[in-house]
Amino acid sequence: MIDTSKQRTRESRAAIERLYITMRHLLIRGSYKPMGVSGRSLIEALLTLRPEIYGTVADPGKVELDGLLYVIERLPNGIEECRFVKLVAREGFEEAGHPVMIPIKRRRNCFRIDENRMYIEMTRGRSDIYDILTHLTFLFIEGEKIKNHSLDQKGQIIDDWYRLEEIVKLEEQNEPFDEKKAAVYLSNFLGRTIKETYAAIDKFKKGKNKNSLYHIVYWLGRTAIEEAMEGKDKEITFSSKLREIIGHHIYGEKWARKIKSYIHNKQLAERPIHIISANMHSFLNAIYGFRALKDEGFSTLEELATQTSKEQNGEMREKIRQYALENGLHEIEDQSGTNLSVQIFNLDKFDFNHLPENIRPNGAMGEAPVLVVMDYAFGEQAFECMDELLKPYEEGNDIYDMNIQSVSIMGKAGILTGNKSDIMIPTAHVFEGTADNYPIENDFDLSEFKGKMATYEGTMITVLGTSLQNRDVLNHFLTSTWNAVGLEMEGAHYQKAIQSAAMIRKSVSEKVKVRYAYYASDNPLMTGSTLASGSLGIEGVKPTYLITSAILKRILNSHSGYEKR
């Protein structure tokens, strides 16, 4: 008797491998047509895989709505209108006068060249390319569904399609239209009930993308119809510059050099340096928030963080930032193309009594540390940037080491055995699709968050992409002897860079402290809890600041003569 679950797992893992290999092949080749032989091989593999994040992608009768919103927010505005998409390196489009567009949920420089062409800068490595190609493949699948719903049995366009076209034109001209009729027309192309259609229209309205669901569905369908009836093929291309430099650390090297140059020129290299991968607000708020907002009367860091995270409280956030800039913070805005901002905290003259009580060091401070907080990397970019950052600084023929004492990673991850916002402490990272594994001596363990938050300890799977997982593969991770508690995209890449610097290159001490802690942004095994269901919002404040506080406490106590054993 065949175990259907194991069979589906094998099929899914084979589909992931096919997607991965096909995308690498297409990158090397330089172009492909989404509805051609190569494009259809991507579509078939994605339909075999049926990723959780793409919901009903494999149902030919239903357009996947949550997945569509998730993808549209991570691609440039107007992508649905473009037949030609070109993935490029940083090649001077901005300097040539083309206005930059940046997607809401994924920082990428994008350029609308004309009505049919979208150019997208790829500066975060292969993971970014695979992410884009997977999202585009999903859009092409949904476009084909819309096209099929717009044709009758004789292959003629139905009248409802022209009614939807009229709605889109009225909307573009900011003229009123009958929303009740419009929702009915739209529901026919979505294969959804009126109730589902209204809910989706509302979700797209609340999102920050400029185009409505009417517009997106119409243009996805229109480009698919024009391709089928008029031979106007879509095409994805890769610039020769992108193919030339991919995998060569061009952007990571520029990024790291600017950071190390600042540290060297400010004579901070011999001070104890602690590198942290996190967001750009939690350490800023934790260190400077109480002092900057002393008149607000906040009693806890969580309360302060909750209030400053609200969209309407931008004035509070700016007040903290300005106070920090006057008291030891230096910001390094990215100009390299990595899209990774950096904050350097020089705590030499900082009064640690101003810290929240749960973060203050337990003894008198010795030499004050320097914190280098870098924004979240994306997939393989984590290796490129961390590898370059941990190398010594070179100036002419001179080489200068930095006194790096710890590397801390606070990340977002999918949890397999708990709920959104729970915390995961990895004991090892395993790279998906291989047996490559990276056991770690994590300076954190379960006791760190005991009684504060539901916390799980075990293996983390570093996956090829958030869009390349389904229930069968995830169940395999959970139930196999890998004992996985969650999945993310950067852990193995970070650890590979740290190990090579400490064990092989010797550019940092073998005793460098390593801290990893993740909070759950989603549970892909739970219906309604995938990434496509929306962000954590306020729910994410508590775990974010628990991890932030734990990292700061460990760093400060290591310089106060007290360190938890």
Coordinates of C-alpha atoms in Angstrom, one line a residue:
M1 CA 0.0 0.0 0.0
I2 CA 1.4 3.4 -1.0
D3 CA 1.7 6.0 1.7
T4 CA 0.0 9.0 -0.1
S5 CA 1.5 11.5 2.2
K6 CA 5.1 10.3 1.5
Q7 CA 4.3 10.1 -2.2
R8 CA 3.1 13.8 -2.2
T9 CA 6.2 14.8 -0.2
R10 CA 8.5 13.2 -2.8
E11 CA 6.5 14.8 -5.7
S12 CA 6.7 18.2 -3.9
R13 CA 10.4 18.0 -3.3
A14 CA 11.0 16.9 -6.9
A15 CA 8.9 19.9 -8.0
I16 CA 10.9 22.3 -5.9
E17 CA 14.1 20.9 -7.4
R18 CA 12.7 21.3 -10.9
L19 CA 11.7 24.9 -10.2
Y20 CA 15.2 25.6 -8.8
I21 CA 17.1 24.0 -11.6
T22 CA 14.8 25.5 -14.3
M23 CA 15.1 29.0 -12.9
R24 CA 19.0 28.7 -12.8
H25 CA 19.0 27.5 -16.4
L26 CA 16.7 30.4 -17.6
L27 CA 19.0 32.9 -15.8
I28 CA 22.0 31.5 -17.7
R29 CA 20.1 31.4 -21.0
G30 CA 19.0 35.0 -20.7
S31 CA 15.3 34.9 -21.5
Y32 CA 12.1 32.9 -21.8
K33 CA 8.4 33.2 -22.7
P34 CA 6.1 32.4 -19.8
M35 CA 3.7 30.5 -22.1
G36 CA 6.5 28.9 -24.0
V37 CA 8.0 25.5 -23.3
S38 CA 10.3 26.8 -20.5
G39 CA 7.7 28.9 -18.9
R40 CA 5.2 26.0 -18.9
S41 CA 7.7 23.8 -17.2
L42 CA 7.8 26.4 -14.3
I43 CA 3.9 26.5 -14.3
E44 CA 3.7 22.7 -14.2
A45 CA 6.2 22.4 -11.4
L46 CA 4.4 25.1 -9.4
L47 CA 1.0 23.5 -9.9
T48 CA 2.5 20.1 -8.8
L49 CA 3.9 21.8 -5.7
R50 CA 0.8 23.8 -4.9
P51 CA 2.5 26.1 -2.3
E52 CA 0.5 27.0 0.8
I53 CA 1.0 30.7 0.3
Y54 CA -0.7 30.5 -3.1
G55 CA -3.8 28.8 -1.8
T56 CA -6.1 27.7 -4.6
V57 CA -3.5 28.2 -7.4
A58 CA -4.1 24.7 -8.7
D59 CA -7.9 25.1 -8.9
P60 CA -8.7 26.1 -12.5
G61 CA -12.1 27.5 -11.5
K62 CA -11.0 29.9 -8.7
V63 CA -8.6 32.8 -8.8
E64 CA -6.5 32.8 -5.6
L65 CA -7.2 36.1 -3.9
D66 CA -5.0 36.2 -0.7
G67 CA -2.1 35.0 -2.7
L68 CA -2.7 37.6 -5.4
L69 CA -2.7 40.4 -2.8
Y70 CA 0.5 39.0 -1.2
V71 CA 2.3 38.9 -4.6
I72 CA 1.0 42.3 -5.9
E73 CA 2.3 44.0 -2.8
R74 CA 5.8 42.6 -3.5
L75 CA 5.9 43.5 -7.1
P76 CA 6.0 47.0 -8.7
N77 CA 2.8 48.9 -9.2
G78 CA 1.4 48.2 -12.7
I79 CA 3.3 44.9 -13.3
E80 CA 0.0 43.3 -14.4
E81 CA -0.1 45.7 -17.4
C82 CA 3.4 44.8 -18.7
R83 CA 4.1 42.1 -21.3
F84 CA 7.9 42.5 -21.0
V85 CA 9.7 42.2 -17.6
K86 CA 13.5 42.5 -17.5
L87 CA 15.5 41.7 -14.5
V88 CA 18.6 43.9 -14.3
A89 CA 21.6 44.8 -12.2
R90 CA 22.2 48.3 -11.0
E91 CA 22.8 49.8 -14.4
G92 CA 22.1 53.5 -14.2
F93 CA 18.4 53.7 -15.0
E94 CA 17.8 56.1 -12.1
E95 CA 20.6 58.4 -13.2
A96 CA 19.2 58.4 -16.7
G97 CA 16.0 60.0 -15.4
H98 CA 13.7 57.0 -15.1
P99 CA 11.6 57.4 -11.9
V100 CA 12.1 54.7 -9.3
M101 CA 9.2 52.6 -8.1
I102 CA 9.6 50.6 -4.9
P103 CA 7.1 47.8 -4.0
I104 CA 5.2 48.2 -0.7
K105 CA 6.4 45.0 0.9
R106 CA 9.8 44.3 -0.8
R107 CA 12.5 46.9 -1.3
R108 CA 13.5 46.7 -5.0
N109 CA 14.2 49.5 -7.4
C110 CA 11.8 49.2 -10.3
F111 CA 11.4 51.2 -13.5
R112 CA 8.4 51.5 -15.8
I113 CA 10.2 52.1 -19.1
D114 CA 7.0 52.3 -21.2
E115 CA 3.4 51.0 -21.2
N116 CA 4.6 47.4 -21.9
R117 CA 8.0 47.2 -20.1
M118 CA 9.0 46.9 -16.5
Y119 CA 12.7 46.7 -15.4
I120 CA 13.4 45.4 -11.9
E121 CA 16.8 45.7 -10.2
M122 CA 18.1 42.4 -8.7
T123 CA 20.8 43.3 -6.1
R124 CA 20.1 40.7 -3.4
G125 CA 21.4 37.6 -5.1
R126 CA 19.8 34.5 -6.5
S127 CA 17.1 34.2 -3.8
D128 CA 15.7 37.5 -5.0
I129 CA 15.6 36.3 -8.6
Y130 CA 13.9 33.0 -7.6
D131 CA 11.4 34.9 -5.5
I132 CA 10.4 37.2 -8.4
L133 CA 10.2 34.4 -11.0
T134 CA 7.9 32.4 -8.7
H135 CA 5.6 35.3 -8.1
L136 CA 5.5 36.1 -11.8
T137 CA 4.7 32.5 -12.6
F138 CA 1.8 32.7 -10.1
L139 CA 0.5 35.8 -11.9
F140 CA 0.6 34.1 -15.3
I141 CA -1.3 31.1 -13.9
E142 CA -4.0 33.4 -12.5
G143 CA -4.1 35.4 -15.7
E144 CA -4.8 32.2 -17.7
K145 CA -7.7 31.4 -15.4
I146 CA -9.2 34.9 -15.9
K147 CA -8.8 34.6 -19.7
N148 CA -10.6 31.2 -19.6
H149 CA -13.4 32.7 -17.6
S150 CA -13.7 35.5 -20.2
L151 CA -14.3 33.2 -23.2
D152 CA -17.4 31.3 -24.1
Q153 CA -17.5 27.8 -25.5
K154 CA -16.8 29.1 -29.0
G155 CA -13.7 31.0 -27.8
Q156 CA -15.4 34.3 -28.1
I157 CA -15.1 37.1 -25.5
I158 CA -18.2 37.2 -23.3
D159 CA -20.2 40.5 -22.8
D160 CA -19.3 40.6 -19.0
W161 CA -15.7 41.3 -20.0
Y162 CA -16.6 44.5 -21.9
R163 CA -18.7 45.5 -18.8
L164 CA -15.6 45.0 -16.6
E165 CA -13.5 47.0 -19.1
E166 CA -16.0 49.9 -18.8
I167 CA -15.7 49.8 -15.0
V168 CA -11.9 50.0 -15.2
K169 CA -12.0 53.0 -17.6
L170 CA -14.4 54.8 -15.3
E171 CA -12.2 54.1 -12.3
E172 CA -9.1 55.4 -14.1
Q173 CA -11.0 58.6 -14.8
N174 CA -12.1 58.9 -11.2
E175 CA -15.8 58.7 -12.3
P176 CA -18.5 56.9 -10.2
F177 CA -19.8 53.4 -11.2
D178 CA -22.3 51.0 -9.8
E179 CA -20.3 48.9 -7.4
K180 CA -23.0 46.3 -7.0
K181 CA -23.0 45.5 -10.7
A182 CA -19.2 45.8 -10.9
A183 CA -18.8 43.2 -8.2
V184 CA -21.0 40.8 -10.1
Y185 CA -19.0 41.2 -13.3
L186 CA -15.8 40.7 -11.3
S187 CA -17.0 37.6 -9.5
N188 CA -17.6 35.9 -12.8
F189 CA -13.9 36.2 -13.7
L190 CA -12.7 35.3 -10.2
G191 CA -14.9 32.1 -10.0
R192 CA -15.8 33.4 -6.5
T193 CA -19.1 34.1 -4.7
I194 CA -20.3 37.7 -4.4
K195 CA -19.4 37.6 -0.6
E196 CA -15.8 36.4 -1.4
T197 CA -15.5 39.1 -4.1
Y198 CA -16.7 41.9 -1.8
A199 CA -14.2 40.8 0.9
A200 CA -11.4 40.7 -1.7
I201 CA -12.3 44.2 -3.1
D202 CA -12.1 45.5 0.5
K203 CA -8.7 43.9 1.2
F204 CA -7.2 45.4 -1.9
K205 CA -8.7 48.8 -1.0
K206 CA -7.1 48.6 2.5
G207 CA -3.7 47.6 1.0
K208 CA -1.4 50.4 0.0
N209 CA -1.0 49.3 -3.6
K210 CA -2.4 51.9 -6.0
N211 CA -4.4 49.7 -8.4
S212 CA -7.7 48.1 -7.4
L213 CA -8.7 44.5 -7.7
Y214 CA -10.8 45.5 -10.8
H215 CA -7.8 46.9 -12.5
I216 CA -5.4 44.0 -11.6
V217 CA -7.9 41.3 -12.7
Y218 CA -8.7 43.2 -15.9
W219 CA -5.1 43.6 -17.0
L220 CA -4.0 40.1 -16.0
G221 CA -6.9 38.8 -18.2
R222 CA -6.3 41.3 -21.0
T223 CA -2.6 40.4 -21.5
A224 CA -3.5 36.7 -21.4
I225 CA -6.3 37.3 -24.0
E226 CA -4.0 39.3 -26.3
E227 CA -1.3 36.6 -26.1
A228 CA -3.8 33.9 -27.0
M229 CA -5.7 35.8 -29.7
E230 CA -3.3 38.3 -31.1
G231 CA 0.1 36.6 -30.6
K232 CA 1.4 39.3 -28.3
D233 CA 3.7 37.1 -26.3
K234 CA 5.0 37.9 -22.8
E235 CA 8.7 37.7 -22.2
I236 CA 11.0 37.6 -19.2
T237 CA 14.6 38.6 -19.8
F238 CA 17.8 38.9 -17.8
S239 CA 20.3 41.6 -18.6
S240 CA 23.8 40.6 -19.5
K241 CA 25.2 42.7 -16.6
L242 CA 23.0 40.8 -14.1
R243 CA 24.1 37.4 -15.5
E244 CA 27.7 38.5 -15.4
I245 CA 27.8 39.7 -11.7
I246 CA 25.4 37.3 -10.0
G247 CA 27.1 35.4 -7.2
H248 CA 30.2 37.6 -7.1
H249 CA 29.4 39.7 -4.0
I250 CA 29.6 43.0 -5.9
Y251 CA 26.9 44.7 -3.9
G252 CA 27.8 43.1 -0.6
E253 CA 31.4 44.2 -0.8
K254 CA 30.5 47.8 -1.5
W255 CA 28.0 47.7 1.4
A256 CA 30.4 46.2 3.9
R257 CA 33.3 48.4 2.9
K258 CA 31.3 51.6 3.7
I259 CA 30.5 50.3 7.2
K260 CA 34.0 49.1 8.0
S261 CA 35.4 52.4 6.6
Y262 CA 33.2 54.4 9.1
I263 CA 34.3 52.1 12.0
H264 CA 38.0 52.5 11.1
N265 CA 37.9 56.3 10.5
K266 CA 36.0 56.9 13.8
Q267 CA 38.6 54.7 15.6
L268 CA 36.0 52.2 16.8
A269 CA 37.7 49.0 15.4
E270 CA 39.4 48.1 18.6
R271 CA 36.3 48.7 20.7
P272 CA 34.1 45.6 21.4
I273 CA 31.8 45.3 18.3
H274 CA 28.5 43.4 18.2
I275 CA 26.8 42.8 14.9
I276 CA 23.0 42.4 15.0
S277 CA 20.7 41.5 12.1
A278 CA 17.2 42.9 13.0
N279 CA 14.7 45.6 12.0
M280 CA 15.5 49.3 12.1
H281 CA 13.4 50.3 15.0
S282 CA 13.5 47.9 18.0
F283 CA 17.1 48.6 19.1
L284 CA 16.7 52.3 18.5
N285 CA 13.5 52.4 20.6
A286 CA 15.0 50.1 23.3
I287 CA 18.1 52.2 23.8
Y288 CA 16.9 55.7 23.3
G289 CA 13.1 55.6 23.5
F290 CA 12.5 56.2 27.2
R291 CA 14.9 59.1 27.4
A292 CA 13.6 60.7 24.2
L293 CA 9.9 60.3 25.2
K294 CA 10.4 60.9 28.9
D295 CA 7.4 63.2 29.0
E296 CA 5.0 60.6 27.6
G297 CA 5.1 58.6 30.8
F298 CA 5.5 55.1 29.3
S299 CA 6.0 52.4 32.0
T300 CA 7.2 49.5 29.9
L301 CA 9.2 49.1 26.7
E302 CA 6.3 47.1 25.2
E303 CA 3.9 50.0 25.8
L304 CA 6.4 52.4 24.2
A305 CA 6.9 50.1 21.3
T306 CA 3.2 49.6 20.8
Q307 CA 2.5 53.3 20.6
T308 CA 5.5 54.2 18.4
S309 CA 4.6 51.4 15.9
K310 CA 1.2 53.0 15.2
E311 CA 1.1 54.8 11.8
Q312 CA -0.3 58.0 13.3
N313 CA 2.6 58.4 15.7
G314 CA 5.3 59.3 13.2
E315 CA 6.2 62.4 15.3
M316 CA 7.2 60.1 18.2
R317 CA 9.4 57.9 16.0
E318 CA 11.2 61.0 14.6
K319 CA 11.7 62.4 18.1
I320 CA 13.5 59.2 19.1
R321 CA 15.6 59.2 16.0
Q322 CA 16.7 62.8 16.4
Y323 CA 17.6 62.2 20.0
A324 CA 19.5 59.1 19.1
L325 CA 21.5 61.0 16.3
E326 CA 22.6 63.5 19.0
N327 CA 23.6 60.8 21.4
G328 CA 25.8 58.2 19.6
L329 CA 23.7 56.9 16.7
H330 CA 25.0 57.0 13.1
E331 CA 22.9 55.9 10.2
I332 CA 24.4 54.5 7.0
E333 CA 21.9 54.7 4.2
D334 CA 22.5 52.1 1.6
Q335 CA 23.8 53.3 -1.7
S336 CA 25.4 50.0 -2.8
G337 CA 22.2 48.3 -4.1
T338 CA 21.8 45.8 -1.2
N339 CA 18.8 47.7 0.2
L340 CA 20.2 47.0 3.7
S341 CA 20.3 50.1 5.9
V342 CA 22.7 50.1 8.9
Q343 CA 22.7 51.8 12.3
I344 CA 25.9 52.1 14.3
F345 CA 25.4 52.8 18.0
N346 CA 28.5 54.2 19.7
L347 CA 27.6 53.8 23.4
D348 CA 30.8 55.3 24.8
K349 CA 29.1 58.3 26.5
F350 CA 25.7 56.7 27.0
D351 CA 24.2 56.7 30.5
F352 CA 23.0 53.1 30.9
N353 CA 20.7 54.1 33.8
H354 CA 18.4 55.6 31.1
L355 CA 17.7 52.1 29.8
P356 CA 14.5 50.2 30.7
E357 CA 15.0 48.3 33.9
N358 CA 14.9 44.9 32.3
I359 CA 17.8 45.8 30.0
R360 CA 20.2 47.6 32.3
P361 CA 23.5 45.8 33.0
N362 CA 23.8 44.0 36.3
G363 CA 27.0 45.6 37.2
A364 CA 29.2 48.6 36.5
M365 CA 30.0 48.9 32.8
G366 CA 33.5 48.5 31.5
E367 CA 34.4 49.4 28.0
A368 CA 31.3 50.5 26.2
P369 CA 30.3 48.4 23.1
V370 CA 29.6 49.4 19.6
L371 CA 26.5 47.9 18.0
V372 CA 26.2 47.5 14.3
V373 CA 22.5 46.8 13.5
M374 CA 21.8 45.7 9.9
D375 CA 18.4 45.4 8.3
Y376 CA 17.0 42.0 7.4
A377 CA 18.9 40.3 4.5
F378 CA 17.0 38.2 1.9
G379 CA 18.0 34.6 1.4
E380 CA 21.4 34.0 -0.1
Q381 CA 22.2 37.7 0.4
A382 CA 22.7 37.0 4.1
F383 CA 25.9 35.0 3.2
E384 CA 27.2 37.7 0.8
C385 CA 26.8 40.6 3.3
M386 CA 27.8 38.8 6.5
D387 CA 30.8 37.2 4.7
E388 CA 32.0 40.6 3.5
L389 CA 31.3 42.3 6.8
L390 CA 33.4 39.8 8.9
K391 CA 36.4 40.2 6.7
P392 CA 39.2 42.6 7.9
Y393 CA 39.1 46.2 6.6
E394 CA 41.7 46.9 3.8
E395 CA 43.1 50.3 3.0
G396 CA 45.8 50.2 0.4
N397 CA 48.3 47.6 1.5
D398 CA 47.2 47.8 5.2
I399 CA 44.8 45.3 6.8
Y400 CA 42.9 46.1 9.9
D401 CA 41.0 43.6 12.1
M402 CA 37.8 44.5 14.0
N403 CA 37.2 43.4 17.5
I404 CA 33.9 41.5 16.7
Q405 CA 32.7 39.8 19.9
S406 CA 29.2 38.6 18.9
V407 CA 26.8 38.1 16.1
S408 CA 23.0 38.2 16.9
I409 CA 20.3 37.3 14.5
M410 CA 16.7 38.3 15.3
G411 CA 14.5 37.0 12.4
K412 CA 11.0 36.3 11.3
A413 CA 10.2 32.7 10.5
G414 CA 7.4 30.3 9.8
I415 CA 6.6 28.1 12.8
L416 CA 5.6 24.5 12.4
T417 CA 4.6 23.6 15.9
G418 CA 3.0 26.7 17.5
N419 CA 1.2 29.9 16.7
K420 CA 1.9 33.3 15.1
S421 CA 4.2 35.5 17.4
D422 CA 5.6 32.5 19.3
I423 CA 9.4 32.4 19.6
M424 CA 11.8 29.8 18.1
I425 CA 15.4 29.1 19.4
P426 CA 17.4 27.1 16.8
T427 CA 19.9 24.5 17.7
A428 CA 21.0 24.0 14.1
H429 CA 20.2 25.1 10.6
V430 CA 19.5 22.7 7.7
F431 CA 19.6 23.9 4.1
E432 CA 16.6 22.6 2.2
G433 CA 17.1 20.2 -0.6
T434 CA 20.5 19.1 0.7
A435 CA 22.0 17.4 3.7
D436 CA 24.0 20.6 4.5
N437 CA 23.6 21.2 8.2
Y438 CA 25.0 23.8 10.6
P439 CA 24.8 22.9 14.3
I440 CA 25.3 26.0 16.4
E441 CA 26.3 26.8 20.0
N442 CA 23.4 29.2 20.5
D443 CA 23.9 31.6 23.4
F444 CA 20.2 31.5 23.8
D445 CA 18.1 28.6 25.1
L446 CA 14.6 28.0 26.2
S447 CA 15.2 29.5 29.7
E448 CA 15.7 32.9 28.1
F449 CA 12.0 33.4 27.4
K450 CA 10.5 31.0 30.0
G451 CA 7.3 32.4 31.4
K452 CA 7.3 35.3 28.9
M453 CA 6.2 33.8 25.6
A454 CA 5.6 30.3 24.2
T455 CA 9.0 29.2 23.0
Y456 CA 10.2 26.2 21.0
E457 CA 13.7 24.9 20.5
G458 CA 15.0 22.7 17.7
T459 CA 16.2 22.7 14.1
M460 CA 15.4 25.5 11.7
I461 CA 15.1 24.7 8.0
T462 CA 16.6 27.3 5.7
V463 CA 14.4 27.2 2.6
L464 CA 14.9 28.3 -1.0
G465 CA 11.9 30.6 -0.9
T466 CA 8.7 31.3 1.1
S467 CA 6.7 30.6 -2.1
L468 CA 8.1 27.1 -2.5
Q469 CA 6.6 25.2 0.4
N470 CA 3.4 23.1 0.7
R471 CA 1.7 21.2 3.5
D472 CA 3.3 17.9 2.6
V473 CA 6.9 19.2 2.6
L474 CA 6.2 21.1 5.8
N475 CA 4.8 18.1 7.5
H476 CA 7.9 16.2 6.5
F477 CA 10.1 18.8 8.1
L478 CA 8.0 18.6 11.3
T479 CA 7.7 14.8 11.6
S480 CA 11.1 13.6 10.3
T481 CA 14.1 13.1 12.5
W482 CA 15.3 16.6 11.6
N483 CA 13.0 17.7 14.4
A484 CA 12.3 21.0 12.7
V485 CA 10.4 23.7 14.6
G486 CA 10.3 26.3 11.9
L487 CA 11.5 27.5 8.5
E488 CA 13.2 30.7 7.3
M489 CA 15.5 31.9 4.5
E490 CA 18.7 33.2 6.0
G491 CA 20.0 31.2 8.9
A492 CA 22.2 28.6 7.1
H493 CA 23.7 31.5 5.0
Y494 CA 24.5 33.6 8.1
Q495 CA 26.0 30.6 9.9
K496 CA 28.1 29.6 6.9
A497 CA 29.6 33.1 6.8
I498 CA 30.2 33.2 10.6
Q499 CA 31.9 29.7 10.6
S500 CA 34.2 30.5 7.7
A501 CA 35.3 33.8 9.4
A502 CA 35.9 32.1 12.8
M503 CA 37.1 28.7 11.8
I504 CA 38.9 29.2 8.5
R505 CA 39.7 32.8 7.8
K506 CA 40.3 33.6 11.5
S507 CA 39.2 37.2 10.9
V508 CA 37.0 36.9 14.0
S509 CA 37.7 35.0 17.2
E510 CA 36.7 31.3 17.5
K511 CA 35.0 32.3 20.7
V512 CA 32.6 34.8 19.0
K513 CA 29.2 34.5 20.6
V514 CA 26.4 33.6 18.3
R515 CA 22.7 34.3 19.2
Y516 CA 19.7 33.3 17.1
A517 CA 16.1 33.8 18.0
Y518 CA 13.1 34.0 15.6
Y519 CA 9.5 35.1 16.1
A520 CA 6.7 33.4 14.2
S521 CA 5.3 35.6 11.4
D522 CA 3.1 32.8 10.3
N523 CA 2.2 29.1 10.7
P524 CA 2.0 27.7 7.1
L525 CA 0.4 24.5 8.3
M526 CA -2.6 26.3 9.7
T527 CA -5.4 27.6 7.4
G528 CA -5.6 31.3 7.7
S529 CA -2.2 31.7 9.3
T530 CA 0.1 31.7 6.2
L531 CA 2.0 34.8 5.2
A532 CA -0.7 35.6 2.6
S533 CA -3.2 36.1 5.5
G534 CA -1.4 39.4 6.5
S535 CA 1.3 40.7 8.7
L536 CA 1.5 40.3 12.5
G537 CA 0.9 44.0 13.2
I538 CA 0.7 44.9 16.9
E539 CA 0.7 41.2 17.7
G540 CA 4.4 41.1 16.7
V541 CA 5.5 43.8 19.1
K542 CA 5.8 41.6 22.2
P543 CA 8.1 38.9 20.7
T544 CA 10.2 41.5 18.8
Y545 CA 11.0 43.4 21.9
L546 CA 11.5 40.3 24.1
I547 CA 14.2 39.2 21.7
T548 CA 15.6 42.7 21.4
S549 CA 15.8 43.0 25.2
A550 CA 17.4 39.6 25.5
I551 CA 20.1 40.4 23.0
L552 CA 20.9 43.8 24.6
K553 CA 21.0 42.3 28.1
R554 CA 23.5 39.6 27.0
I555 CA 25.7 42.2 25.2
L556 CA 25.7 44.7 28.1
N557 CA 26.3 42.1 30.8
S558 CA 29.3 40.8 28.8
H559 CA 30.9 44.2 29.5
S560 CA 29.8 44.7 33.1
G561 CA 31.7 41.9 34.7
Y562 CA 28.5 39.8 34.8
E563 CA 27.4 37.3 32.2
K564 CA 24.7 34.6 32.6
R565 CA 26.4 31.2 32.6

